[in-house]
Amino acid sequence: MTERSPTCFDRLVPVSDRYADLPVADAFTWTACEDEVGPGEWYMVAFRSTRRPRADEARLTAYDAWAHDEAMVAPGFVHYLKGPTTVDGRCMSFCLWDGRAEARAAAGRPAHRDAVALTHESYAEYTLEFHRVRRLEGDGGFTFEPYDAPAIGQATAGRASRRVAPEFASH
């Protein structure tokens, strides 16, 4: 595994064993790192999933670690949090990036593509969510909004998440 310096985001943990059912803003202990993060804006890709009962956990873990190592050296990478799997097989993980372009470029790398190829055999269902995470000067906390949300006054609605049953997913 590639080594990196710890960041304040490493202190994020799920708020409860029901975290995977909560909005991402409420699911983790964001206040644990507020004081160390200056103003800024980041792009988040959250991955919610429900494991298939016979998913190969060792294989899934190995591919996840490989994709994580690859992402950590990609331009724009900020943080990856792999959430724990709950007793009912649910999980939420996320990756923070400096911007959407960097996240999309990293998604095309070999380890990520190979990890994505496991979705059909590993997950009963999964959802991708795309968020804009902000920390404004003096506001005291993080804000989360759908990445494609329209600007104030814009008439067209954006789409923040995509729910996909693996048998209908395209690569």
Coordinates of N, CA and C in Angstrom, one line a residue:
M1 N 0.8 -1.2 0.0 CA 0.0 0.0 0.0 C 0.9 1.2 0.0
T2 N 0.5 2.2 -0.8 CA 1.2 3.5 -0.8 C 1.1 4.2 0.5
E3 N 2.1 4.8 1.0 CA 2.1 5.5 2.2 C 1.7 7.0 1.9
R4 N 1.0 7.6 2.8 CA 0.7 9.0 2.7 C 0.6 9.6 4.1
S5 N 0.7 10.9 4.1 CA 0.7 11.6 5.4 C -0.8 11.6 5.9
P6 N -1.0 11.4 7.2 CA -2.3 11.4 7.8 C -2.9 12.8 7.6
T7 N -4.2 12.9 7.5 CA -4.9 14.2 7.4 C -6.0 14.2 8.5
C8 N -6.5 15.3 8.7 CA -7.6 15.4 9.7 C -8.8 14.6 9.2
F9 N -9.0 14.3 7.9 CA -10.1 13.5 7.5 C -10.0 12.1 7.9
D10 N -8.8 11.7 8.3 CA -8.6 10.3 8.8 C -9.3 10.1 10.2
R11 N -9.7 11.2 10.8 CA -10.5 11.0 12.1 C -12.0 10.9 11.9
L12 N -12.4 10.9 10.6 CA -13.9 10.7 10.4 C -14.2 9.3 10.6
V13 N -15.3 9.1 11.3 CA -15.9 7.8 11.6 C -17.4 7.8 11.4
P14 N -18.1 6.7 11.1 CA -19.5 6.7 11.1 C -20.1 7.1 12.5
V15 N -21.2 7.8 12.4 CA -21.9 8.3 13.7 C -22.6 7.2 14.4
S16 N -23.0 6.1 13.7 CA -23.7 5.0 14.3 C -23.7 3.8 13.4
D17 N -24.3 2.7 13.8 CA -24.3 1.5 12.9 C -25.4 1.7 11.8
R18 N -26.1 2.8 11.9 CA -27.1 3.0 10.8 C -26.6 4.1 9.8
Y19 N -25.3 4.4 9.9 CA -24.7 5.5 9.1 C -25.0 5.4 7.6
A20 N -25.1 4.1 7.1 CA -25.2 3.9 5.6 C -26.6 4.4 5.2
D21 N -27.6 4.5 6.1 CA -28.9 5.0 5.7 C -29.1 6.5 5.8
L22 N -28.1 7.2 6.3 CA -28.1 8.6 6.6 C -27.6 9.4 5.4
P23 N -28.0 10.7 5.2 CA -27.3 11.6 4.3 C -25.8 11.7 4.6
V24 N -25.0 11.8 3.6 CA -23.5 11.8 3.9 C -23.1 12.9 4.9
A25 N -23.8 14.0 4.9 CA -23.5 15.1 5.8 C -23.8 14.7 7.2
D26 N -24.7 13.8 7.5 CA -25.0 13.3 8.8 C -24.4 12.0 9.2
A27 N -23.8 11.3 8.3 CA -23.4 9.9 8.5 C -22.0 9.8 9.1
F28 N -21.2 10.9 9.1 CA -19.8 10.8 9.6 C -19.6 12.0 10.5
T29 N -18.6 11.9 11.3 CA -18.2 12.9 12.4 C -17.4 14.0 11.8
W30 N -18.1 14.8 10.9 CA -17.4 15.9 10.2 C -16.8 17.0 11.2
T31 N -17.4 17.1 12.3 CA -16.9 18.1 13.3 C -15.5 17.7 13.8
A32 N -15.1 16.5 13.7 CA -13.8 16.0 14.1 C -12.7 16.7 13.4
C33 N -12.9 17.2 12.2 CA -11.8 17.8 11.5 C -12.1 19.3 11.0
E34 N -13.2 19.8 11.4 CA -13.6 21.2 11.0 C -12.5 22.2 11.3
D35 N -11.9 22.1 12.5 CA -11.0 23.2 13.0 C -9.7 23.2 12.1
E36 N -9.4 22.1 11.5 CA -8.1 22.0 10.7 C -8.3 22.2 9.2
V37 N -9.5 22.4 8.7 CA -9.7 22.5 7.3 C -10.1 23.9 7.0
G38 N -9.4 24.6 6.2 CA -9.7 26.0 5.8 C -10.8 26.0 4.8
P39 N -11.1 27.2 4.4 CA -12.2 27.4 3.4 C -11.8 26.7 2.1
G40 N -12.8 26.1 1.4 CA -12.5 25.5 0.2 C -13.7 24.8 -0.4
E41 N -13.6 24.2 -1.5 CA -14.6 23.4 -2.2 C -14.0 22.1 -2.7
W42 N -14.7 21.0 -2.5 CA -14.3 19.7 -3.0 C -15.4 19.0 -3.7
Y43 N -15.0 18.0 -4.5 CA -15.9 17.1 -5.2 C -15.9 15.8 -4.5
M44 N -17.1 15.3 -4.1 CA -17.2 14.0 -3.4 C -18.0 13.0 -4.3
V45 N -17.5 11.8 -4.3 CA -18.2 10.7 -4.9 C -18.5 9.7 -3.8
A46 N -19.8 9.6 -3.4 CA -20.1 8.6 -2.4 C -20.7 7.4 -3.0
F47 N -20.3 6.2 -2.5 CA -20.7 4.9 -3.0 C -21.5 4.2 -1.9
R48 N -22.8 4.0 -2.1 CA -23.6 3.3 -1.1 C -23.8 1.9 -1.8
S49 N -23.8 0.9 -0.9 CA -23.9 -0.4 -1.5 C -24.6 -1.4 -0.5
T50 N -25.1 -2.5 -1.1 CA -25.6 -3.6 -0.4 C -24.9 -4.8 -0.9
R51 N -24.2 -5.5 -0.1 CA -23.4 -6.7 -0.6 C -24.3 -7.8 -0.9
R52 N -23.9 -8.6 -1.8 CA -24.6 -9.9 -2.1 C -24.2 -10.8 -0.9
P53 N -25.1 -11.7 -0.5 CA -24.7 -12.6 0.6 C -23.5 -13.4 0.5
R54 N -23.1 -13.8 -0.8 CA -21.9 -14.7 -1.0 C -20.8 -13.9 -1.6
A55 N -20.8 -12.6 -1.5 CA -19.7 -11.8 -2.1 C -18.3 -12.2 -1.5
D56 N -17.4 -12.3 -2.4 CA -16.0 -12.6 -2.0 C -15.3 -11.4 -1.4
E57 N -15.4 -11.4 0.0 CA -14.9 -10.2 0.7 C -13.4 -10.0 0.5
A58 N -12.7 -11.1 0.5 CA -11.2 -11.0 0.3 C -10.9 -10.4 -1.0
R59 N -11.5 -10.8 -2.0 CA -11.3 -10.3 -3.4 C -11.7 -8.8 -3.5
L60 N -12.9 -8.5 -2.9 CA -13.4 -7.2 -2.9 C -12.4 -6.2 -2.2
T61 N -11.9 -6.7 -1.0 CA -11.0 -5.9 -0.2 C -9.7 -5.7 -1.0
A62 N -9.2 -6.7 -1.6 CA -7.9 -6.5 -2.4 C -8.1 -5.5 -3.5
Y63 N -9.2 -5.6 -4.3 CA -9.4 -4.7 -5.4 C -9.6 -3.3 -4.9
D64 N -10.3 -3.1 -3.8 CA -10.5 -1.8 -3.2 C -9.2 -1.2 -2.8
A65 N -8.3 -2.0 -2.1 CA -7.0 -1.5 -1.7 C -6.2 -1.1 -2.9
W66 N -6.2 -1.9 -4.0 CA -5.5 -1.5 -5.2 C -6.0 -0.2 -5.8
A67 N -7.3 -0.1 -5.9 CA -7.9 1.2 -6.4 C -7.6 2.4 -5.5
H68 N -7.6 2.1 -4.2 CA -7.2 3.2 -3.3 C -5.8 3.6 -3.4
D69 N -4.9 2.7 -3.5 CA -3.5 3.0 -3.7 C -3.3 3.8 -5.0
E70 N -4.0 3.4 -6.1 CA -3.9 4.1 -7.3 C -4.4 5.5 -7.2
A71 N -5.5 5.7 -6.5 CA -6.2 7.0 -6.4 C -5.3 8.0 -5.6
M72 N -4.6 7.4 -4.5 CA -3.8 8.3 -3.7 C -2.7 9.0 -4.4
V73 N -2.2 8.5 -5.5 CA -1.2 9.2 -6.3 C -1.7 9.9 -7.5
A74 N -3.0 9.9 -7.6 CA -3.6 10.7 -8.7 C -3.7 12.2 -8.4
P75 N -3.6 13.0 -9.4 CA -3.7 14.4 -9.2 C -5.1 14.7 -8.6
G76 N -5.2 15.6 -7.6 CA -6.5 16.0 -7.1 C -7.0 15.2 -6.0
F77 N -6.4 14.0 -5.7 CA -6.9 13.2 -4.6 C -6.8 13.9 -3.3
V78 N -7.9 13.8 -2.4 CA -7.8 14.4 -1.1 C -8.0 13.4 0.0
H79 N -9.0 12.5 -0.1 CA -9.2 11.5 0.9 C -10.2 10.4 0.5
Y80 N -10.0 9.2 1.0 CA -10.9 8.1 0.8 C -11.3 7.5 2.1
L81 N -12.6 7.3 2.3 CA -13.0 6.7 3.5 C -13.8 5.5 3.1
K82 N -13.4 4.3 3.6 CA -14.1 3.1 3.4 C -14.9 2.8 4.6
G83 N -16.2 2.9 4.4 CA -17.1 2.7 5.6 C -17.2 1.2 5.9
P84 N -17.5 0.9 7.1 CA -17.6 -0.5 7.5 C -18.9 -1.1 7.0
T85 N -18.9 -2.4 6.7 CA -20.1 -3.1 6.3 C -21.0 -3.4 7.5
T86 N -22.3 -3.0 7.4 CA -23.2 -3.3 8.5 C -23.6 -4.7 8.5
V87 N -24.3 -5.1 9.6 CA -24.8 -6.5 9.7 C -25.7 -6.9 8.6
D88 N -26.4 -6.0 8.0 CA -27.3 -6.3 6.9 C -26.6 -6.1 5.5
G89 N -25.3 -6.0 5.5 CA -24.5 -5.9 4.3 C -24.5 -4.6 3.6
R90 N -24.9 -3.5 4.3 CA -24.9 -2.2 3.7 C -23.6 -1.5 4.0
C91 N -23.2 -0.5 3.2 CA -22.0 0.2 3.4 C -22.1 1.5 2.6
M92 N -21.3 2.5 3.1 CA -21.1 3.8 2.4 C -19.7 4.2 2.5
S93 N -19.1 4.4 1.4 CA -17.7 4.9 1.3 C -17.7 6.1 0.4
F94 N -16.7 6.9 0.5 CA -16.6 8.1 -0.3 C -15.1 8.5 -0.6
C95 N -15.0 9.3 -1.7 CA -13.7 9.8 -2.1 C -13.9 11.3 -2.3
L96 N -13.0 12.1 -1.7 CA -12.9 13.5 -1.9 C -11.8 13.9 -2.9
W97 N -12.2 14.8 -3.8 CA -11.2 15.3 -4.8 C -11.2 16.8 -4.8
D98 N -10.1 17.3 -5.4 CA -10.1 18.8 -5.6 C -11.2 19.2 -6.6
G99 N -11.5 18.4 -7.5 CA -12.5 18.7 -8.5 C -13.0 17.5 -9.3
R100 N -14.1 17.7 -10.0 CA -14.7 16.7 -10.8 C -13.8 16.1 -11.8
A101 N -13.1 17.0 -12.5 CA -12.2 16.5 -13.6 C -11.2 15.5 -13.1
E102 N -10.6 15.8 -11.9 CA -9.6 14.9 -11.4 C -10.3 13.5 -11.0
A103 N -11.5 13.6 -10.4 CA -12.2 12.3 -10.1 C -12.5 11.5 -11.3
R104 N -12.9 12.2 -12.3 CA -13.3 11.4 -13.6 C -12.0 10.8 -14.2
A105 N -10.9 11.6 -14.2 CA -9.7 11.0 -14.8 C -9.2 9.8 -14.0
A106 N -9.3 9.9 -12.6 CA -8.9 8.7 -11.8 C -9.8 7.5 -12.0
A107 N -11.1 7.8 -12.3 CA -12.0 6.7 -12.5 C -11.7 5.9 -13.7
G108 N -10.9 6.4 -14.6 CA -10.5 5.7 -15.8 C -9.2 4.9 -15.7
R109 N -8.6 5.0 -14.5 CA -7.3 4.2 -14.3 C -7.6 2.7 -14.1
P110 N -6.6 1.9 -14.4 CA -6.8 0.4 -14.5 C -7.4 -0.2 -13.2
A111 N -6.8 0.2 -12.0 CA -7.3 -0.5 -10.8 C -8.7 -0.1 -10.5
H112 N -9.1 1.1 -10.8 CA -10.5 1.5 -10.5 C -11.4 0.8 -11.5
R113 N -11.1 0.7 -12.7 CA -11.9 0.0 -13.7 C -12.0 -1.5 -13.3
D114 N -11.0 -2.1 -12.9 CA -11.0 -3.5 -12.4 C -11.9 -3.7 -11.2
A115 N -11.8 -2.7 -10.3 CA -12.7 -2.8 -9.1 C -14.2 -2.6 -9.5
V116 N -14.5 -1.7 -10.4 CA -15.8 -1.5 -10.9 C -16.4 -2.8 -11.5
A117 N -15.5 -3.5 -12.2 CA -15.9 -4.8 -12.8 C -16.5 -5.8 -11.8
L118 N -16.2 -5.7 -10.6 CA -16.7 -6.6 -9.5 C -18.1 -6.3 -9.1
T119 N -18.7 -5.2 -9.5 CA -20.0 -4.8 -9.0 C -21.1 -5.8 -9.2
H120 N -21.1 -6.4 -10.4 CA -22.1 -7.4 -10.7 C -22.1 -8.6 -9.8
E121 N -20.9 -9.1 -9.4 CA -20.8 -10.3 -8.6 C -20.9 -9.9 -7.1
S122 N -20.6 -8.7 -6.7 CA -20.4 -8.4 -5.3 C -21.6 -7.6 -4.7
Y123 N -22.3 -6.9 -5.5 CA -23.4 -6.0 -4.9 C -24.8 -6.4 -5.4
A124 N -25.7 -6.4 -4.5 CA -27.1 -6.6 -4.9 C -27.6 -5.3 -5.5
E125 N -27.1 -4.1 -4.9 CA -27.4 -2.8 -5.5 C -26.4 -1.8 -5.0
Y126 N -26.3 -0.7 -5.7 CA -25.4 0.3 -5.3 C -25.9 1.7 -5.8
T127 N -25.5 2.7 -5.2 CA -25.9 4.1 -5.6 C -24.6 4.9 -5.6
L128 N -24.4 5.7 -6.6 CA -23.4 6.7 -6.7 C -24.0 8.1 -6.4
E129 N -23.4 8.8 -5.5 CA -23.9 10.2 -5.2 C -22.7 11.1 -5.5
F130 N -23.1 12.3 -6.0 CA -22.0 13.3 -6.4 C -22.4 14.6 -5.6
H131 N -21.5 15.0 -4.8 CA -21.7 16.1 -3.9 C -20.6 17.2 -4.0
R132 N -21.1 18.4 -3.8 CA -20.2 19.6 -3.7 C -20.0 19.8 -2.2
V133 N -18.8 19.7 -1.7 CA -18.6 19.9 -0.2 C -17.8 21.2 -0.1
R134 N -18.4 22.1 0.8 CA -17.8 23.4 0.9 C -17.5 23.7 2.4
R135 N -16.5 24.5 2.6 CA -16.2 25.1 3.9 C -16.0 26.5 3.6
L136 N -16.9 27.4 4.1 CA -16.8 28.8 3.8 C -16.1 29.5 5.0
E137 N -15.4 30.6 4.7 CA -14.7 31.4 5.7 C -15.7 31.7 6.8
G138 N -15.4 31.4 8.1 CA -16.1 31.8 9.2 C -17.5 31.1 9.4
D139 N -17.8 30.1 8.6 CA -19.2 29.5 8.7 C -19.2 28.4 9.8
G140 N -18.1 27.9 10.2 CA -18.0 26.9 11.3 C -18.3 25.5 10.9
G141 N -18.6 25.2 9.6 CA -18.8 23.8 9.3 C -18.8 23.5 7.8
F142 N -18.9 22.2 7.5 CA -19.0 21.8 6.1 C -20.4 21.9 5.6
T143 N -20.6 22.2 4.3 CA -21.9 22.1 3.7 C -21.8 21.1 2.6
F144 N -22.9 20.5 2.3 CA -23.0 19.4 1.3 C -24.2 19.7 0.4
E145 N -24.0 19.6 -0.9 CA -25.2 19.8 -1.8 C -24.9 18.9 -3.0
P146 N -26.0 18.5 -3.7 CA -25.8 17.7 -4.9 C -24.9 18.5 -5.9
Y147 N -23.9 17.8 -6.5 CA -23.0 18.5 -7.4 C -23.7 19.2 -8.5
D148 N -24.7 18.5 -9.1 CA -25.3 19.1 -10.3 C -26.6 19.9 -9.9
A149 N -26.7 20.3 -8.7 CA -27.8 21.2 -8.3 C -27.7 22.5 -9.0
P150 N -28.9 23.0 -9.5 CA -28.8 24.3 -10.2 C -28.4 25.4 -9.2
A151 N -27.8 26.4 -9.8 CA -27.5 27.6 -9.0 C -28.8 28.3 -8.7
I152 N -28.8 29.1 -7.6 CA -29.9 29.8 -7.2 C -30.5 30.6 -8.4
G153 N -31.8 30.4 -8.6 CA -32.5 31.1 -9.7 C -32.4 30.3 -11.1
Q154 N -31.7 29.2 -11.1 CA -31.6 28.4 -12.3 C -32.8 27.5 -12.4
A155 N -33.4 27.4 -13.6 CA -34.7 26.7 -13.7 C -34.5 25.2 -13.8
T156 N -33.4 24.7 -14.3 CA -33.3 23.3 -14.6 C -32.9 22.5 -13.3
A157 N -33.5 21.4 -13.0 CA -33.1 20.6 -11.9 C -31.9 19.7 -12.3
G158 N -31.0 19.6 -11.3 CA -29.9 18.7 -11.6 C -30.1 17.3 -11.0
R159 N -29.2 16.4 -11.2 CA -29.3 15.1 -10.7 C -28.1 14.8 -9.8
A160 N -28.3 14.4 -8.5 CA -27.2 14.2 -7.6 C -26.8 12.8 -7.4
S161 N -27.7 11.9 -7.7 CA -27.3 10.5 -7.4 C -27.9 9.6 -8.5
R162 N -27.4 8.4 -8.6 CA -27.8 7.5 -9.6 C -27.8 6.1 -8.9
R163 N -29.0 5.5 -8.9 CA -29.2 4.2 -8.3 C -29.1 3.2 -9.4
V164 N -28.3 2.2 -9.2 CA -28.1 1.2 -10.3 C -28.2 -0.2 -9.7
A165 N -29.0 -1.0 -10.3 CA -28.9 -2.5 -10.0 C -27.8 -3.0 -10.9
P166 N -26.9 -3.8 -10.3 CA -25.7 -4.2 -11.1 C -26.1 -4.9 -12.4
E167 N -27.2 -5.6 -12.5 CA -27.5 -6.3 -13.8 C -27.8 -5.3 -14.9
F168 N -28.1 -4.0 -14.5 CA -28.4 -3.0 -15.5 C -27.3 -2.0 -15.7
A169 N -26.2 -2.1 -14.9 CA -25.1 -1.2 -15.0 C -24.3 -1.4 -16.3
S170 N -23.8 -0.3 -16.8 CA -23.0 -0.4 -18.0 C -21.6 0.1 -17.6
H171 N -20.6 -0.5 -18.3 CA -19.2 -0.1 -18.0 C -18.6 0.8 -19.1

